PDB file of C-alpha atoms in Angstrom:
ATOM      1  CA  MET A  18       4.176  -4.013 -10.957  1.00 90.00           C
ATOM      2  CA  ARG A  19       7.233  -1.993 -10.020  1.00 93.00           C
ATOM      3  CA  ILE A  20       9.326  -0.481  -7.273  1.00 96.00           C
ATOM      4  CA  VAL A  21       9.861   3.272  -7.097  1.00 95.00           C
ATOM      5  CA  GLU A  22      12.931   4.266  -5.110  1.00 96.00           C
ATOM      6  CA  GLY A  23      13.250   7.583  -3.298  1.00 94.00           C
ATOM      7  CA  THR A  24       9.715   8.861  -3.850  1.00 94.00           C
ATOM      8  CA  SER A  25       8.134  11.519  -1.630  1.00 93.00           C
ATOM      9  CA  VAL A  26       4.512  11.297  -2.791  1.00 92.00           C
ATOM     10  CA  ASP A  27       3.436   8.062  -1.047  1.00 94.00           C
ATOM     11  CA  GLY A  28       4.040   9.110   2.550  1.00 95.00           C
ATOM     12  CA  PRO A  29       6.359  11.398   4.515  1.00 95.00           C
ATOM     13  CA  GLY A  30      10.023  11.691   3.599  1.00 96.00           C
ATOM     14  CA  LEU A  31      11.800   9.599   1.020  1.00 97.00           C
ATOM     15  CA  ARG A  32      10.291   6.143   0.646  1.00 98.00           C
ATOM     16  CA  THR A  33      10.544   2.959  -1.344  1.00 98.00           C
ATOM     17  CA  SER A  34       7.115   2.421  -2.907  1.00 97.00           C
ATOM     18  CA  ILE A  35       6.160  -1.051  -4.034  1.00 97.00           C
ATOM     19  CA  TYR A  36       3.262  -1.170  -6.491  1.00 96.00           C
ATOM     20  CA  PHE A  37       1.367  -4.463  -6.611  1.00 96.00           C
ATOM     21  CA  ALA A  38      -0.788  -5.722  -9.481  1.00 94.00           C
ATOM     22  CA  GLY A  39      -4.479  -6.369  -9.063  1.00 94.00           C
ATOM     23  CA  CYS A  40      -7.441  -4.291  -7.994  1.00 92.00           C
ATOM     24  CA  ALA A  41     -11.143  -5.042  -8.209  1.00 91.00           C
ATOM     25  CA  HIS A  42     -12.238  -1.657  -6.830  1.00 92.00           C
ATOM     26  CA  ARG A  43     -11.752  -0.016 -10.247  1.00 90.00           C
ATOM     27  CA  CYS A  44     -12.296   3.499  -8.939  1.00 87.00           C
ATOM     28  CA  GLU A  45     -13.393   5.998 -11.554  1.00 89.00           C
ATOM     29  CA  GLY A  46     -10.532   8.432 -12.134  1.00 85.00           C
ATOM     30  CA  CYS A  47      -7.875   6.081 -10.732  1.00 85.00           C
ATOM     31  CA  HIS A  48      -4.376   7.253 -11.661  1.00 82.00           C
ATOM     32  CA  ASN A  49      -2.997   3.678 -11.654  1.00 85.00           C
ATOM     33  CA  MET A  50      -5.457   1.882 -13.935  1.00 83.00           C
ATOM     34  CA  GLN A  51      -2.601  -0.188 -15.385  1.00 88.00           C
ATOM     35  CA  THR A  52      -2.377  -1.922 -12.002  1.00 86.00           C
ATOM     36  CA  TRP A  53      -5.956  -3.244 -12.048  1.00 87.00           C
ATOM     37  CA  ASP A  54      -4.996  -6.394 -13.979  1.00 87.00           C
ATOM     38  CA  PHE A  55      -4.112  -9.183 -11.532  1.00 88.00           C
ATOM     39  CA  GLU A  56      -1.890 -10.756 -14.209  1.00 91.00           C
ATOM     40  CA  ALA A  57       0.131  -7.571 -14.851  1.00 91.00           C
ATOM     41  CA  GLY A  58       3.632  -7.010 -13.570  1.00 89.00           C
ATOM     42  CA  HIS A  59       6.073  -9.773 -12.722  1.00 91.00           C
ATOM     43  CA  ASP A  60       6.707 -12.053  -9.772  1.00 92.00           C
ATOM     44  CA  MET A  61       9.473 -11.109  -7.369  1.00 94.00           C
ATOM     45  CA  SER A  62      10.663 -12.948  -4.300  1.00 96.00           C
ATOM     46  CA  VAL A  63      10.871 -11.340  -0.874  1.00 97.00           C
ATOM     47  CA  ASP A  64      14.673 -11.532  -1.150  1.00 97.00           C
ATOM     48  CA  GLU A  65      14.660  -9.702  -4.490  1.00 97.00           C
ATOM     49  CA  ILE A  66      12.454  -6.929  -3.147  1.00 97.00           C
ATOM     50  CA  MET A  67      14.442  -6.666   0.073  1.00 98.00           C
ATOM     51  CA  LYS A  68      17.637  -6.028  -1.884  1.00 97.00           C
ATOM     52  CA  THR A  69      16.096  -2.769  -3.104  1.00 97.00           C
ATOM     53  CA  VAL A  70      14.605  -1.954   0.305  1.00 98.00           C
ATOM     54  CA  ASP A  71      17.940  -2.603   2.040  1.00 98.00           C
ATOM     55  CA  TYR A  72      19.914  -0.637  -0.552  1.00 97.00           C
ATOM     56  CA  ASN A  73      17.789   2.463   0.020  1.00 96.00           C
ATOM     57  CA  GLY A  74      17.064   2.081   3.728  1.00 97.00           C
ATOM     58  CA  PHE A  75      13.873   4.130   3.372  1.00 98.00           C
ATOM     59  CA  PRO A  76      10.496   3.401   4.935  1.00 98.00           C
ATOM     60  CA  VAL A  77       8.225   1.467   2.569  1.00 98.00           C
ATOM     61  CA  THR A  78       4.825   2.123   1.022  1.00 98.00           C
ATOM     62  CA  PHE A  79       2.627  -0.628  -0.405  1.00 98.00           C
ATOM     63  CA  SER A  80       0.391   0.603  -3.205  1.00 95.00           C
ATOM     64  CA  GLY A  81      -1.033  -0.667  -6.410  1.00 91.00           C
ATOM     65  CA  GLY A  82      -3.499  -1.945  -7.436  1.00 91.00           C
ATOM     66  CA  ASP A  83      -4.566  -2.888  -3.963  1.00 96.00           C
ATOM     67  CA  PRO A  84      -1.996  -4.760  -1.864  1.00 97.00           C
ATOM     68  CA  LEU A  85      -4.700  -6.206   0.392  1.00 97.00           C
ATOM     69  CA  TYR A  86      -5.752  -8.544  -2.440  1.00 97.00           C
ATOM     70  CA  GLN A  87      -2.305 -10.159  -2.140  1.00 95.00           C
ATOM     71  CA  ALA A  88      -2.011 -10.037   1.642  1.00 97.00           C
ATOM     72  CA  GLU A  89      -0.967 -13.675   2.008  1.00 96.00           C
ATOM     73  CA  ALA A  90       2.022 -13.138  -0.296  1.00 95.00           C
ATOM     74  CA  ILE A  91       2.888  -9.736   1.189  1.00 97.00           C
ATOM     75  CA  VAL A  92       2.920 -10.699   4.892  1.00 98.00           C
ATOM     76  CA  PRO A  93       6.437 -12.266   4.696  1.00 98.00           C
ATOM     77  CA  LEU A  94       7.692  -9.110   2.956  1.00 98.00           C
ATOM     78  CA  ALA A  95       6.121  -6.904   5.623  1.00 98.00           C
ATOM     79  CA  ARG A  96       7.746  -9.022   8.339  1.00 98.00           C
ATOM     80  CA  ALA A  97      11.160  -8.640   6.692  1.00 98.00           C
ATOM     81  CA  ILE A  98      10.697  -4.872   6.425  1.00 98.00           C
ATOM     82  CA  ARG A  99       9.676  -4.636  10.093  1.00 97.00           C
ATOM     83  CA  GLU A 100      12.713  -6.750  11.097  1.00 97.00           C
ATOM     84  CA  ARG A 101      14.864  -4.010   9.533  1.00 97.00           C
ATOM     85  CA  GLY A 102      13.137  -1.425  11.723  1.00 97.00           C
ATOM     86  CA  LEU A 103      11.503   0.299   8.761  1.00 98.00           C
ATOM     87  CA  GLY A 104       7.992   1.709   8.782  1.00 97.00           C
ATOM     88  CA  ILE A 105       5.241   0.677   6.389  1.00 98.00           C
ATOM     89  CA  TRP A 106       2.383   2.653   4.863  1.00 98.00           C
ATOM     90  CA  CYS A 107      -0.276   0.859   2.841  1.00 98.00           C
ATOM     91  CA  TYR A 108      -2.895   2.177   0.413  1.00 97.00           C
ATOM     92  CA  THR A 109      -6.126   0.219   0.002  1.00 97.00           C
ATOM     93  CA  GLY A 110      -9.554   0.759  -1.506  1.00 96.00           C
ATOM     94  CA  PHE A 111     -11.089  -1.174   1.391  1.00 97.00           C
ATOM     95  CA  THR A 112     -12.100   0.711   4.502  1.00 97.00           C
ATOM     96  CA  TYR A 113     -10.517  -0.219   7.799  1.00 97.00           C
ATOM     97  CA  GLU A 114     -13.938  -1.226   9.096  1.00 97.00           C
ATOM     98  CA  GLU A 115     -14.524  -3.558   6.119  1.00 97.00           C
ATOM     99  CA  LEU A 116     -11.198  -5.238   6.762  1.00 97.00           C
ATOM    100  CA  GLN A 117     -11.863  -5.571  10.490  1.00 96.00           C
ATOM    101  CA  ALA A 118     -15.297  -7.113   9.865  1.00 97.00           C
ATOM    102  CA  ASN A 119     -14.582  -9.295   6.818  1.00 96.00           C
ATOM    103  CA  GLY A 120     -10.827  -9.432   6.328  1.00 95.00           C
ATOM    104  CA  SER A 121      -9.014 -12.696   5.832  1.00 97.00           C
ATOM    105  CA  GLU A 122      -6.507 -13.923   8.389  1.00 97.00           C
ATOM    106  CA  ALA A 123      -3.680 -12.734   6.110  1.00 98.00           C
ATOM    107  CA  GLN A 124      -5.249  -9.288   5.648  1.00 97.00           C
ATOM    108  CA  LEU A 125      -5.611  -8.861   9.404  1.00 97.00           C
ATOM    109  CA  GLU A 126      -2.029  -9.993   9.960  1.00 97.00           C
ATOM    110  CA  LEU A 127      -0.829  -7.532   7.343  1.00 98.00           C
ATOM    111  CA  LEU A 128      -2.723  -4.750   9.119  1.00 97.00           C
ATOM    112  CA  SER A 129      -0.838  -5.639  12.313  1.00 97.00           C
ATOM    113  CA  LEU A 130       2.458  -4.966  10.493  1.00 97.00           C
ATOM    114  CA  ILE A 131       1.441  -1.627   8.954  1.00 98.00           C
ATOM    115  CA  ASP A 132       2.055   1.742  10.613  1.00 98.00           C
ATOM    116  CA  VAL A 133      -0.320   3.847   8.529  1.00 98.00           C
ATOM    117  CA  LEU A 134      -3.248   2.634   6.440  1.00 98.00           C
ATOM    118  CA  VAL A 135      -4.599   4.961   3.777  1.00 97.00           C
ATOM    119  CA  ASP A 136      -8.062   3.514   3.391  1.00 98.00           C
ATOM    120  CA  GLY A 137     -11.120   3.847   1.208  1.00 96.00           C
ATOM    121  CA  PRO A 138     -11.776   3.991  -2.503  1.00 96.00           C
ATOM    122  CA  TYR A 139     -10.801   7.010  -4.556  1.00 95.00           C
ATOM    123  CA  ILE A 140     -13.973   9.004  -5.262  1.00 95.00           C
ATOM    124  CA  ALA A 141     -13.479  11.499  -8.081  1.00 94.00           C
ATOM    125  CA  ALA A 142     -16.312  13.745  -6.838  1.00 95.00           C
ATOM    126  CA  LEU A 143     -14.422  14.092  -3.516  1.00 96.00           C
ATOM    127  CA  ARG A 144     -11.040  14.809  -5.124  1.00 95.00           C
ATOM    128  CA  ASP A 145      -9.069  17.356  -3.129  1.00 94.00           C
ATOM    129  CA  PRO A 146      -5.589  18.311  -4.362  1.00 92.00           C
ATOM    130  CA  GLU A 147      -4.886  20.017  -1.020  1.00 93.00           C
ATOM    131  CA  LEU A 148      -4.895  16.699   0.854  1.00 94.00           C
ATOM    132  CA  ARG A 149      -1.517  15.199   1.605  1.00 93.00           C
ATOM    133  CA  PHE A 150      -0.939  11.582   0.606  1.00 96.00           C
ATOM    134  CA  ARG A 151      -4.513  10.873  -0.500  1.00 94.00           C
ATOM    135  CA  GLY A 152      -6.670  11.735  -3.468  1.00 93.00           C
ATOM    136  CA  SER A 153     -10.185  12.161  -2.132  1.00 95.00           C
ATOM    137  CA  SER A 154     -11.568  13.457   1.150  1.00 96.00           C
ATOM    138  CA  ASN A 155     -13.198  10.149   2.118  1.00 97.00           C
ATOM    139  CA  GLN A 156      -9.784   8.486   2.371  1.00 97.00           C
ATOM    140  CA  ARG A 157      -8.205   8.452   5.808  1.00 97.00           C
ATOM    141  CA  LEU A 158      -4.692   8.189   7.213  1.00 97.00           C
ATOM    142  CA  ILE A 159      -5.124   5.691  10.038  1.00 97.00           C
ATOM    143  CA  GLU A 160      -2.208   5.147  12.412  1.00 97.00           C
ATOM    144  CA  LEU A 161      -2.461   1.466  13.250  1.00 95.00           C
ATOM    145  CA  ASN A 162       0.567   0.892  15.465  1.00 81.00           C
ATOM    146  CA  LYS A 163       0.341   3.756  17.941  1.00 71.00           C
TER     147      LYS A 163
END
């Protein structure tokens, strides 16, 4: 969908946030409904995206939509980011347990490249504006590479 440079709302410090198109979770109250359409946005190569990542030198956040729906295409990008020594956060509407039990090979590989997974669907009834980096209290910040 787009790349947001120098944001501080999608993880600690300044970050490069990459928003991917496509989400079937369709959480009520979602603040990124425009990203639900899998045909939205535009294709970009890993090299094109890495030019922005390299220019900024910030850690990266994958958001959307839900990046885990495009895991196969995102794995090479995540590898390139890790090769630069940059950290990766990823937002998903899936729970970590769902991904562990039923995730595709690409989804599981992507998880192995992520530092922090923000998991679970947004639930409007559990909205808590006091939470950092998540919208509802069911969502967790899971450190995957500790």
